Short mmCIF file of C-alpha atoms and ligand atoms in Angstrom, two decimals:
data_model
loop_
_atom_site.label_atom_id
_atom_site.label_comp_id
_atom_site.label_asym_id
_atom_site.label_seq_id
_atom_site.Cartn_x
_atom_site.Cartn_y
_atom_site.Cartn_z
CA UNK A 1 0.00 0.00 0.00
CA UNK A 2 1.24 3.45 -0.81
CA UNK A 3 0.64 6.17 1.72
CA UNK A 4 0.29 9.90 1.28
CA UNK A 5 -1.60 12.78 2.76
CA UNK A 6 -4.56 14.63 1.42
CA UNK A 7 -7.28 16.93 2.60
CA UNK A 8 -10.47 15.26 3.72
CA UNK A 9 -13.91 16.81 3.69
CA UNK A 10 -13.49 17.79 7.35
CA UNK A 11 -10.66 20.11 6.40
CA UNK A 12 -8.14 18.09 8.43
CA UNK A 13 -5.23 16.35 6.74
CA UNK A 14 -6.30 12.77 5.98
CA UNK A 15 -4.22 9.71 5.41
CA UNK A 16 -4.62 8.70 1.75
CA UNK A 17 -3.82 5.12 0.77
CA UNK A 18 -3.61 3.93 -2.82
CA UNK A 19 -4.75 0.31 -2.72
CA UNK A 20 -2.59 -2.43 -4.17
CA UNK A 21 -4.27 -4.60 -6.88
CA UNK A 22 -4.52 -8.34 -6.24
CA UNK A 23 -2.76 -10.83 -8.46
CA UNK A 24 -4.96 -12.01 -11.33
CA UNK A 25 -4.91 -15.59 -10.12
CA UNK A 26 -6.38 -17.59 -12.97
CA UNK A 27 -3.70 -20.17 -12.22
CA UNK A 28 -0.04 -20.63 -11.42
CA UNK A 29 2.07 -18.66 -13.85
CA UNK A 30 3.08 -19.52 -16.51
CA UNK A 31 0.08 -21.66 -17.43
CA UNK A 32 0.95 -24.46 -19.87
CA UNK A 33 -1.13 -24.38 -23.08
CA UNK A 34 -2.70 -27.73 -22.10
CA UNK A 35 -4.08 -26.08 -18.95
CA UNK A 36 -5.60 -23.01 -20.59
CA UNK A 37 -9.25 -22.34 -19.81
CA UNK A 38 -11.18 -21.95 -23.06
CA UNK A 39 -14.39 -19.99 -22.97
CA UNK A 40 -17.14 -18.87 -25.33
CA UNK A 41 -19.18 -15.72 -24.94
CA UNK A 42 -22.88 -15.49 -25.78
CA UNK A 43 -23.93 -11.91 -26.47
CA UNK A 44 -21.24 -9.50 -27.59
CA UNK A 45 -23.01 -6.17 -27.24
CA UNK A 46 -22.01 -3.39 -24.86
CA UNK A 47 -21.12 -5.65 -21.95
CA UNK A 48 -19.96 -8.68 -23.92
CA UNK A 49 -17.29 -6.66 -25.75
CA UNK A 50 -16.24 -5.00 -22.51
CA UNK A 51 -15.82 -8.42 -20.87
CA UNK A 52 -13.76 -9.68 -23.80
CA UNK A 53 -11.34 -6.77 -23.51
CA UNK A 54 -11.24 -7.17 -19.73
CA UNK A 55 -10.31 -10.84 -20.10
CA UNK A 56 -7.16 -10.10 -22.11
CA UNK A 57 -4.76 -9.44 -19.18
CA UNK A 58 -5.76 -12.66 -17.37
CA UNK A 59 -3.14 -15.39 -17.77
CA UNK A 60 -4.18 -18.90 -18.77
CA UNK A 61 -7.54 -18.13 -20.34
CA UNK A 62 -8.69 -17.55 -23.90
CA UNK A 63 -11.90 -16.78 -25.72
CA UNK A 64 -12.34 -19.24 -28.58
CA UNK A 65 -15.85 -18.46 -29.83
CA UNK A 66 -18.67 -15.94 -29.68
CA UNK A 67 -22.37 -16.08 -30.49
CA UNK A 68 -24.60 -13.12 -31.18
CA UNK A 69 -27.87 -12.62 -33.02
CA UNK A 70 -26.69 -9.42 -34.68
CA UNK A 71 -23.98 -10.00 -37.29
CA UNK A 72 -22.03 -6.78 -36.74
CA UNK A 73 -21.38 -7.91 -33.21
CA UNK A 74 -19.33 -10.81 -34.56
CA UNK A 75 -16.93 -8.22 -35.93
CA UNK A 76 -17.07 -6.22 -32.70
CA UNK A 77 -16.18 -9.36 -30.70
CA UNK A 78 -13.08 -10.03 -32.79
CA UNK A 79 -12.07 -6.37 -32.51
CA UNK A 80 -12.48 -6.51 -28.72
CA UNK A 81 -10.00 -9.39 -28.77
CA UNK A 82 -7.48 -7.35 -30.77
CA UNK A 83 -8.40 -9.10 -34.03
CA UNK A 84 -8.19 -12.70 -32.75
CA UNK A 85 -9.74 -15.11 -35.25
CA UNK A 86 -12.43 -16.89 -33.25
CA UNK A 87 -15.50 -18.83 -34.37
CA UNK A 88 -18.55 -16.55 -34.49
CA UNK A 89 -22.11 -17.67 -35.01
CA UNK A 90 -25.73 -16.74 -34.48
CA UNK A 91 -26.37 -20.18 -32.94
CA UNK A 92 -25.35 -20.15 -29.28
CA UNK A 93 -26.28 -23.84 -28.91
CA UNK A 94 -23.38 -24.83 -31.19
CA UNK A 95 -20.94 -23.29 -28.70
CA UNK A 96 -22.58 -24.86 -25.67
CA UNK A 97 -22.22 -28.22 -27.42
CA UNK A 98 -18.52 -27.76 -28.26
CA UNK A 99 -16.53 -30.23 -26.16
CA UNK A 100 -13.34 -28.13 -26.22
CA UNK A 101 -15.03 -25.24 -24.39
CA UNK A 102 -14.85 -25.17 -20.57
CA UNK A 103 -16.90 -22.10 -19.70
CA UNK A 104 -19.71 -19.94 -21.04
CA UNK A 105 -20.00 -16.22 -20.44
CA UNK A 106 -23.61 -15.12 -20.80
CA UNK A 107 -23.90 -11.41 -21.67
CA UNK A 108 -27.29 -11.43 -23.32
CA UNK A 109 -30.29 -9.37 -22.19
CA UNK A 110 -31.87 -10.64 -18.98
CA UNK A 111 -34.72 -12.64 -20.53
CA UNK A 112 -32.18 -15.06 -22.01
CA UNK A 113 -30.13 -15.66 -18.83
CA UNK A 114 -32.09 -18.59 -17.40
CA UNK A 115 -32.18 -20.62 -20.57
CA UNK A 116 -28.48 -20.17 -21.27
CA UNK A 117 -27.40 -20.92 -17.69
CA UNK A 118 -29.55 -24.05 -17.56
CA UNK A 119 -28.33 -25.36 -20.92
CA UNK A 120 -24.70 -24.54 -20.19
CA UNK A 121 -24.82 -26.29 -16.80
CA UNK A 122 -26.49 -29.31 -18.33
CA UNK A 123 -23.68 -29.47 -20.89
CA UNK A 124 -21.11 -29.47 -18.06
CA UNK A 125 -19.87 -25.91 -18.54
CA UNK A 126 -19.15 -23.42 -15.77
CA UNK A 127 -20.98 -20.13 -16.29
CA UNK A 128 -20.33 -16.43 -15.78
CA UNK A 129 -23.79 -14.86 -15.99
CA UNK A 130 -24.34 -11.14 -16.26
CA UNK A 131 -26.40 -9.24 -13.74
CA UNK A 132 -29.20 -9.14 -12.84
CA UNK A 133 -28.93 -12.92 -12.68
CA UNK A 134 -32.66 -13.50 -13.11
CA UNK A 135 -35.43 -11.90 -15.10
CA UNK A 136 -38.12 -13.24 -12.74
CA UNK A 137 -38.27 -14.77 -9.26
CA UNK A 138 -39.02 -18.16 -10.83
CA UNK A 139 -36.03 -17.88 -13.19
CA UNK A 140 -33.70 -17.24 -10.23
CA UNK A 141 -34.85 -20.33 -8.34
CA UNK A 142 -34.50 -22.48 -11.47
CA UNK A 143 -30.98 -21.17 -12.12
CA UNK A 144 -29.84 -21.86 -8.56
CA UNK A 145 -31.23 -25.38 -8.91
CA UNK A 146 -29.50 -25.97 -12.25
CA UNK A 147 -26.07 -24.88 -10.99
CA UNK A 148 -26.47 -27.12 -7.93
CA UNK A 149 -27.80 -30.09 -9.87
CA UNK A 150 -24.88 -30.16 -12.30
CA UNK A 151 -22.24 -29.12 -9.73
CA UNK A 152 -21.03 -26.16 -11.76
CA UNK A 153 -19.20 -22.98 -10.81
CA UNK A 154 -21.30 -19.89 -11.47
CA UNK A 155 -20.36 -16.26 -11.00
CA UNK A 156 -22.78 -13.39 -11.48
CA UNK A 157 -21.50 -10.19 -13.06
CA UNK A 158 -21.65 -7.37 -10.52
CA UNK A 159 -17.95 -6.73 -10.63
CA UNK A 160 -17.77 -4.42 -7.61
CA UNK A 161 -17.93 -7.52 -5.45
CA UNK A 162 -14.37 -8.32 -6.57
CA UNK A 163 -13.05 -4.76 -6.29
CA UNK A 164 -10.20 -4.00 -3.88
CA UNK A 165 -12.10 -0.83 -2.90
CA UNK A 166 -15.07 -2.88 -1.70
CA UNK A 167 -12.72 -5.36 -0.02
CA UNK A 168 -11.33 -2.43 1.99
CA UNK A 169 -14.88 -1.26 2.78
CA UNK A 170 -15.69 -4.77 4.01
CA UNK A 171 -12.55 -4.77 6.17
CA UNK A 172 -13.68 -1.50 7.78
CA UNK A 173 -17.23 -2.83 8.23
CA UNK A 174 -15.97 -6.10 9.77
CA UNK A 175 -13.66 -4.21 12.15
CA UNK A 176 -16.73 -2.76 13.89
CA UNK A 177 -15.19 0.70 13.62
CA UNK A 178 -18.43 2.22 12.32
CA UNK A 179 -20.29 1.15 15.45
CA UNK A 180 -23.96 0.28 15.07
CA UNK A 181 -25.11 1.09 11.52
CA UNK A 182 -28.80 1.77 11.05
CA UNK A 183 -28.84 3.22 7.52
CA UNK A 184 -27.09 2.55 4.24
CA UNK A 185 -27.83 4.88 1.38
CA UNK A 186 -26.69 4.40 -2.19
CA UNK A 187 -27.47 6.04 -5.49
CA UNK A 188 -26.54 5.85 -9.13
CA UNK A 189 -27.74 8.97 -10.89
CA UNK A 190 -27.19 9.89 -14.52
CA UNK A 191 -28.24 12.65 -16.86
CA UNK A 192 -27.54 11.43 -20.37
CA UNK A 193 -29.85 9.94 -22.98
CA UNK A 194 -27.77 6.78 -23.33
CA UNK A 195 -27.65 6.50 -19.53
CA UNK A 196 -31.44 6.63 -19.62
CA UNK A 197 -31.47 3.69 -22.07
CA UNK A 198 -31.82 5.70 -25.28
CA UNK A 199 -28.70 4.25 -26.87
CA UNK A 200 -27.95 5.13 -30.53
CA UNK A 201 -29.14 2.53 -33.05
CA UNK A 202 -26.47 1.42 -35.52
CA UNK A 203 -27.32 2.24 -39.17
CA UNK A 204 -27.01 -1.36 -40.40
CA UNK A 205 -29.65 -2.74 -37.99
CA UNK A 206 -32.29 -4.62 -39.98
CA UNK A 207 -34.14 -7.95 -40.04
CA UNK A 208 -31.40 -9.12 -42.41
CA UNK A 209 -28.54 -8.45 -39.97
CA UNK A 210 -30.47 -9.39 -36.81
CA UNK A 211 -32.24 -12.64 -35.89
CA UNK A 212 -35.17 -10.86 -34.27
CA UNK A 213 -37.46 -13.86 -33.77
CA UNK A 214 -34.83 -15.80 -31.83
CA UNK A 215 -33.99 -12.70 -29.76
CA UNK A 216 -37.66 -12.48 -28.63
CA UNK A 217 -37.49 -16.03 -27.26
CA UNK A 218 -40.58 -16.53 -25.09
CA UNK A 219 -41.56 -12.84 -25.19
CA UNK A 220 -44.77 -11.89 -27.06
CA UNK A 221 -44.18 -11.85 -30.84
CA UNK A 222 -44.03 -8.46 -32.57
CA UNK A 223 -42.62 -7.08 -35.82
CA UNK A 224 -38.90 -6.24 -35.98
CA UNK A 225 -38.29 -3.29 -33.68
CA UNK A 226 -34.71 -1.97 -33.34
CA UNK A 227 -35.88 0.33 -30.56
CA UNK A 228 -36.67 -2.73 -28.47
CA UNK A 229 -33.64 -4.72 -29.62
CA UNK A 230 -31.10 -2.06 -28.61
CA UNK A 231 -33.01 -0.35 -25.80
CA UNK A 232 -34.50 -3.45 -24.20
CA UNK A 233 -33.88 -2.35 -20.59
CA UNK A 234 -37.03 -0.18 -20.72
CA UNK A 235 -39.42 -3.10 -21.26
CA UNK A 236 -40.70 -5.74 -18.85
CA UNK A 237 -40.48 -8.56 -21.40
CA UNK A 238 -36.69 -8.38 -21.61
CA UNK A 239 -35.21 -6.36 -18.73
CA UNK A 240 -35.85 -4.88 -15.30
CA UNK A 241 -35.37 -1.14 -15.81
CA UNK A 242 -33.26 0.92 -13.43
CA UNK A 243 -33.57 -1.71 -10.70
CA UNK A 244 -32.18 -4.52 -12.83
CA UNK A 245 -29.56 -2.37 -14.47
CA UNK A 246 -28.23 -0.34 -11.53
CA UNK A 247 -29.86 -1.23 -8.20
CA UNK A 248 -28.41 -4.70 -8.61
CA UNK A 249 -24.86 -3.29 -8.51
CA UNK A 250 -25.72 -1.22 -5.43
CA UNK A 251 -27.35 -4.16 -3.66
CA UNK A 252 -24.49 -6.51 -4.56
CA UNK A 253 -21.98 -4.00 -3.17
CA UNK A 254 -24.00 -3.56 0.04
CA UNK A 255 -24.53 -7.31 0.48
CA UNK A 256 -20.82 -7.93 -0.02
CA UNK A 257 -19.60 -5.23 2.37
CA UNK A 258 -22.09 -6.12 5.11
CA UNK A 259 -21.78 -9.90 4.70
CA UNK A 260 -25.49 -10.19 3.87
CA UNK A 261 -26.61 -13.22 1.91
CA UNK A 262 -30.37 -12.88 1.86
CA UNK A 263 -32.79 -10.62 0.05
CA UNK A 264 -34.37 -7.68 1.82
CA UNK A 265 -37.43 -8.61 3.87
CA UNK A 266 -39.63 -5.80 2.49
CA UNK A 267 -39.36 -3.00 -0.03
CA UNK A 268 -41.31 0.12 -0.77
CA UNK A 269 -40.56 1.82 -4.09
CA UNK A 270 -41.68 5.11 -5.56
CA UNK A 271 -40.83 6.82 -8.82
CA UNK A 272 -42.24 7.84 -12.16
CA UNK A 273 -41.54 8.50 -15.81
CA UNK A 274 -40.77 12.20 -15.51
CA UNK A 275 -38.83 13.01 -18.69
CA UNK A 276 -38.27 9.99 -20.96
CA UNK A 277 -41.87 9.57 -22.17
CA UNK A 278 -40.75 7.34 -25.03
CA UNK A 279 -43.08 4.40 -24.53
CA UNK A 280 -40.97 2.83 -21.79
CA UNK A 281 -42.60 0.77 -19.08
CA UNK A 282 -40.05 1.33 -16.31
CA UNK A 283 -39.62 4.68 -14.49
CA UNK A 284 -36.77 7.13 -15.14
CA UNK A 285 -36.63 7.91 -11.41
CA UNK A 286 -36.78 5.14 -8.83
CA UNK A 287 -36.41 5.32 -5.05
CA UNK A 288 -36.67 2.24 -2.85
CA UNK A 289 -36.57 1.77 0.92
CA UNK A 290 -35.57 -1.76 1.93
CA UNK A 291 -35.91 -3.44 5.32
CA UNK A 292 -33.07 -5.78 6.28
CA UNK A 293 -32.96 -7.41 9.73
CA UNK A 294 -30.20 -5.13 11.06
CA UNK A 295 -30.40 -1.94 8.96
CA UNK A 296 -32.41 0.03 6.43
CA UNK A 297 -31.24 0.58 2.86
CA UNK A 298 -32.34 3.52 0.71
CA UNK A 299 -31.54 3.36 -3.01
CA UNK A 300 -32.09 5.89 -5.76
CA UNK A 301 -31.53 5.94 -9.49
CA UNK A 302 -32.36 9.23 -11.16
CA UNK A 303 -31.95 9.50 -14.93
CA UNK A 304 -32.52 13.27 -14.89
CA UNK A 305 -29.86 14.70 -12.59
CA UNK A 306 -26.30 13.47 -12.17
CA UNK A 307 -25.03 15.94 -9.61
CA UNK A 308 -24.47 13.23 -7.01
CA UNK A 309 -23.33 10.50 -9.44
CA UNK A 310 -22.77 7.12 -7.83
CA UNK A 311 -22.14 6.68 -4.11
CA UNK A 312 -22.62 4.41 -1.11
CA UNK A 313 -22.90 5.82 2.42
CA UNK A 314 -22.81 3.65 5.52
CA UNK A 315 -24.00 5.66 8.54
CA UNK A 316 -22.68 4.32 11.87
CA UNK A 317 -22.91 5.52 15.45
CA UNK A 318 -19.11 5.92 15.53
CA UNK A 319 -18.27 6.70 11.92
CA UNK A 320 -19.42 7.18 8.33
CA UNK A 321 -18.01 5.28 5.38
CA UNK A 322 -18.51 6.65 1.88
CA UNK A 323 -17.66 4.99 -1.42
CA UNK A 324 -17.66 7.61 -4.12
CA UNK A 325 -16.43 6.53 -7.54
CA UNK A 326 -12.82 5.42 -7.12
CA UNK A 327 -12.39 6.41 -3.50
CA UNK A 328 -13.46 5.26 -0.07
CA UNK A 329 -13.54 7.59 2.93
CA UNK A 330 -13.95 6.66 6.57
CA UNK A 331 -14.69 9.56 8.89
CA UNK A 332 -15.09 9.16 12.65
CA UNK A 333 -18.21 10.63 14.23
CA UNK A 334 -17.81 13.02 17.13
CA UNK A 335 -18.74 11.08 20.27
CA UNK A 336 -22.47 10.97 20.93
CA UNK A 337 -21.70 11.06 24.67
CA UNK A 338 -21.13 14.78 25.15
CA UNK A 339 -21.95 17.24 27.89
CA UNK A 340 -25.30 18.81 27.07
CA UNK A 341 -24.84 22.53 26.79
CA UNK A 342 -28.14 23.15 25.01
CA UNK A 343 -31.19 21.75 26.78
CA UNK A 344 -29.87 22.81 30.20
CA UNK A 345 -30.64 26.42 29.26
CA UNK A 346 -34.11 25.74 30.56
CA UNK A 347 -32.59 25.06 34.01
CA UNK A 348 -31.82 27.58 36.74
CA UNK A 349 -28.12 28.44 37.00
CA UNK A 350 -27.44 26.47 40.19
CA UNK A 351 -28.80 23.24 38.64
CA UNK A 352 -26.82 23.89 35.44
CA UNK A 353 -23.62 24.35 37.40
CA UNK A 354 -24.32 21.23 39.43
CA UNK A 355 -24.86 19.20 36.22
CA UNK A 356 -21.65 20.57 34.65
CA UNK A 357 -19.60 19.86 37.75
CA UNK A 358 -20.87 16.27 37.93
CA UNK A 359 -20.26 15.76 34.23
CA UNK A 360 -16.67 17.00 34.49
CA UNK A 361 -16.06 14.77 37.49
CA UNK A 362 -17.35 11.71 35.63
CA UNK A 363 -15.50 12.61 32.41
CA UNK A 364 -12.05 13.84 33.42
CA UNK A 365 -9.91 15.28 30.62
CA UNK A 366 -7.25 12.82 29.38
CA UNK A 367 -3.63 13.28 30.50
CA UNK A 368 -1.45 15.46 28.28
CA UNK A 369 -0.34 13.32 25.32
CA UNK A 370 -3.22 10.86 25.70
CA UNK A 371 -5.72 12.80 23.59
CA UNK A 372 -7.54 10.68 20.99
CA UNK A 373 -8.14 12.45 17.70
CA UNK A 374 -11.90 12.23 17.29
CA UNK A 375 -12.01 13.56 13.75
CA UNK A 376 -10.01 10.71 12.28
CA UNK A 377 -10.41 10.51 8.51
CA UNK A 378 -8.94 7.92 6.20
CA UNK A 379 -9.13 7.86 2.41
CA UNK A 380 -8.44 4.88 0.13
CA UNK A 381 -8.24 5.14 -3.64
CA UNK A 382 -7.87 2.79 -6.59
CA UNK A 383 -4.61 2.81 -8.52
CA UNK A 384 -4.82 4.27 -12.05
CA UNK A 385 -5.99 1.73 -14.64
CA UNK A 386 -7.43 -0.67 -12.06
CA UNK A 387 -10.25 -2.84 -13.49
CA UNK A 388 -12.70 -4.61 -11.19
CA UNK A 389 -14.12 -6.23 -14.32
CA UNK A 390 -10.82 -7.99 -14.96
CA UNK A 391 -10.51 -8.95 -11.28
CA UNK A 392 -14.06 -10.34 -11.25
CA UNK A 393 -13.42 -12.46 -14.34
CA UNK A 394 -10.09 -13.62 -12.90
CA UNK A 395 -11.89 -14.72 -9.73
CA UNK A 396 -14.30 -16.76 -11.83
CA UNK A 397 -11.52 -18.52 -13.72
CA UNK A 398 -9.61 -19.11 -10.48
CA UNK A 399 -12.74 -20.70 -8.98
CA UNK A 400 -12.99 -22.95 -12.02
CA UNK A 401 -9.51 -24.26 -11.30
CA UNK A 402 -9.97 -24.67 -7.56
CA UNK A 403 -13.67 -25.71 -7.66
CA UNK A 404 -14.27 -23.32 -4.77
CA UNK A 405 -17.37 -21.16 -4.99
CA UNK A 406 -16.89 -17.46 -5.68
CA UNK A 407 -18.45 -14.87 -3.36
CA UNK A 408 -20.93 -13.77 -6.00
CA UNK A 409 -22.21 -17.22 -6.81
CA UNK A 410 -25.70 -18.13 -7.99
CA UNK A 411 -27.19 -17.83 -4.49
CA UNK A 412 -25.65 -14.40 -3.86
CA UNK A 413 -26.61 -13.28 -7.37
CA UNK A 414 -30.15 -14.49 -6.90
CA UNK A 415 -30.53 -12.57 -3.65
CA UNK A 416 -29.36 -9.32 -5.24
CA UNK A 417 -31.70 -9.86 -8.21
CA UNK A 418 -34.61 -10.49 -5.85
CA UNK A 419 -34.02 -7.00 -4.47
CA UNK A 420 -34.62 -5.64 -7.99
CA UNK A 421 -37.80 -7.68 -8.38
CA UNK A 422 -39.02 -6.47 -4.97
CA UNK A 423 -38.49 -2.84 -6.03
CA UNK A 424 -40.27 -3.30 -9.37
CA UNK A 425 -43.18 -5.20 -7.85
CA UNK A 426 -43.64 -2.46 -5.26
CA UNK A 427 -43.40 0.28 -7.90
CA UNK A 428 -45.93 -1.26 -10.26
CA UNK A 429 -48.41 -2.32 -7.53
CA UNK A 430 -48.02 0.86 -5.45
CA UNK A 431 -47.68 -1.28 -2.34
CA UNK A 432 -45.07 -2.71 -0.01
CA UNK A 433 -43.52 -5.85 -1.53
CA UNK A 434 -42.63 -8.56 0.98
CA UNK A 435 -40.23 -11.45 0.44
CA UNK A 436 -41.89 -14.65 1.63
CA UNK A 437 -38.84 -16.84 2.18
CA UNK A 438 -40.87 -19.97 2.95
CA UNK A 439 -42.91 -19.71 -0.24
CA UNK A 440 -39.95 -18.25 -2.21
CA UNK A 441 -42.31 -15.62 -3.57
CA UNK A 442 -42.88 -11.88 -3.43
CA UNK A 443 -46.18 -10.90 -1.86
CA UNK A 444 -47.91 -7.52 -1.75
CA UNK A 445 -49.24 -6.06 1.46
N1 NAD B 1 -21.69 -5.78 -15.26
C1 NAD B 1 -21.91 -4.64 -15.85
O1 NAD B 1 -21.35 -3.61 -15.51
C2 NAD B 1 -22.87 -4.60 -17.01
C3 NAD B 1 -22.89 -3.50 -17.88
C4 NAD B 1 -23.78 -3.52 -18.95
C5 NAD B 1 -24.64 -4.60 -19.12
N2 NAD B 1 -24.61 -5.64 -18.25
C6 NAD B 1 -25.51 -6.80 -18.44
O2 NAD B 1 -25.05 -7.52 -19.57
C7 NAD B 1 -26.17 -8.08 -20.27
C8 NAD B 1 -26.12 -7.56 -21.72
O3 NAD B 1 -26.28 -6.16 -21.72
P1 NAD B 1 -25.76 -5.27 -22.94
O4 NAD B 1 -25.83 -3.88 -22.52
O5 NAD B 1 -24.45 -5.80 -23.42
O6 NAD B 1 -26.90 -5.59 -24.02
P2 NAD B 1 -26.77 -5.44 -25.60
O7 NAD B 1 -28.14 -5.37 -26.11
O8 NAD B 1 -25.82 -4.34 -25.94
O9 NAD B 1 -26.09 -6.81 -26.06
C9 NAD B 1 -26.74 -8.03 -25.88
C10 NAD B 1 -26.42 -8.93 -27.07
O10 NAD B 1 -26.92 -10.23 -26.77
C11 NAD B 1 -27.28 -10.80 -28.00
N3 NAD B 1 -28.17 -11.94 -27.76
C12 NAD B 1 -29.41 -11.94 -27.25
N4 NAD B 1 -29.88 -13.18 -27.19
C13 NAD B 1 -28.93 -13.99 -27.71
C14 NAD B 1 -28.82 -15.36 -27.91
N5 NAD B 1 -29.81 -16.21 -27.62
N6 NAD B 1 -27.68 -15.87 -28.46
C15 NAD B 1 -26.67 -15.03 -28.79
N7 NAD B 1 -26.70 -13.70 -28.61
C16 NAD B 1 -27.82 -13.20 -28.07
C17 NAD B 1 -27.96 -9.68 -28.75
O11 NAD B 1 -27.94 -9.95 -30.14
C18 NAD B 1 -27.11 -8.50 -28.35
O12 NAD B 1 -26.15 -8.18 -29.34
C19 NAD B 1 -27.40 -7.65 -19.51
O13 NAD B 1 -27.79 -8.66 -18.62
C20 NAD B 1 -26.94 -6.43 -18.74
O14 NAD B 1 -27.68 -6.20 -17.56
C21 NAD B 1 -23.73 -5.67 -17.23
#
């Protein structure tokens, strides 16, 4: 760890630590060619291409094939791999059937996740599945069952769970330094059209270049619609709106830091379509208040104001921890046990003086040199160029070699996704959504 000094929000000099990246442990280096993990990727759109590029620095792994229903994405996949000549196809099943492939990365829209994970597990492949793991509550349960039944390794793709910044946040949480924490607040706000799911549509998009009917899968049939194909997050048939896209990252980060591996017990969501009245079904502003057994969580995604960006705040009796972009700040709270110099103004002077004298007797000033600095502030930052995406993928490949479950396995991923489904169910039904663990269902109150 590299140390330095900086100025914290309190105005005092704070200790700034640049965190050291972990080794990308896909296997012992150098990995012999016979021991290389060979993977195929299904879906090479925005996230698929990003994953391909992120996989390049990991030793002992290689992408050998890619499937996508839109032909231009075959070219994009090869480009993301610096021009590597891999098999590309529209037929994902061909790649799941290939015996020389060890793992499948699923980076398709959410409505395809269950089918791909089930088929890949059945074919004996380990699976990296993008977030949110499930499109519905039922899909999540079926995916957990499939991974268990075929004894596969599964990692879900909220990469913050593998970030060294979140590992440091977890260390601080586990140390108990924050004291009792009653509230965790997190937000991911944006103010761009593409951030609000109005991505540009490439000029060559057509029924000739895109296999639209296969893309629909079980969703209601409709004529070719590039608006739905590229901007699917806005529609219930394929995605889960702001909750599925962004809440899931926030919930995964919170679950990881706090060591929570269960969905929230209840959720109340509120929001609306304030600006993007483009036919979307999901809101462009979403707030949700979640009940967990030991704390409350408040999440917000606003597509119409980015002034606060993305942050997590953990509010403790003894300290506050804030994750803001690439940095983590811990700031001690002033002690809550202080002499009251406010409410005693309603007392006569002699009673005030008596109270102050007794307080001072019970709380003697520390000896010279034994003062504790109450306003302790520590800052941790990521080193330049650090990629939690690469680390997350490396953790998956390492788990494949060791057969040890990753932190963000199918159970963890399912719990985070359930939080998204709770929020959406509450929003659409204008009610509190309750997780019924015994029935494995969401109920309305
Ligand atoms: N972890 C992250 O930070 C992150 C970021 C963005 C997206 N995602 C997730 O990644 C997934 C994909 O999102 P995206 O933004 O890349 O979407 P996208 O629309 O840009 O790309 C998805 C691609 O999947 C292809 N596809 C769909 N069904 C297919 C099938 N049966 N076989 C082969 N290809 C198929 C489509 O043709 C499309 O090109 C989503 O689950 C999303 O939530 C994760």
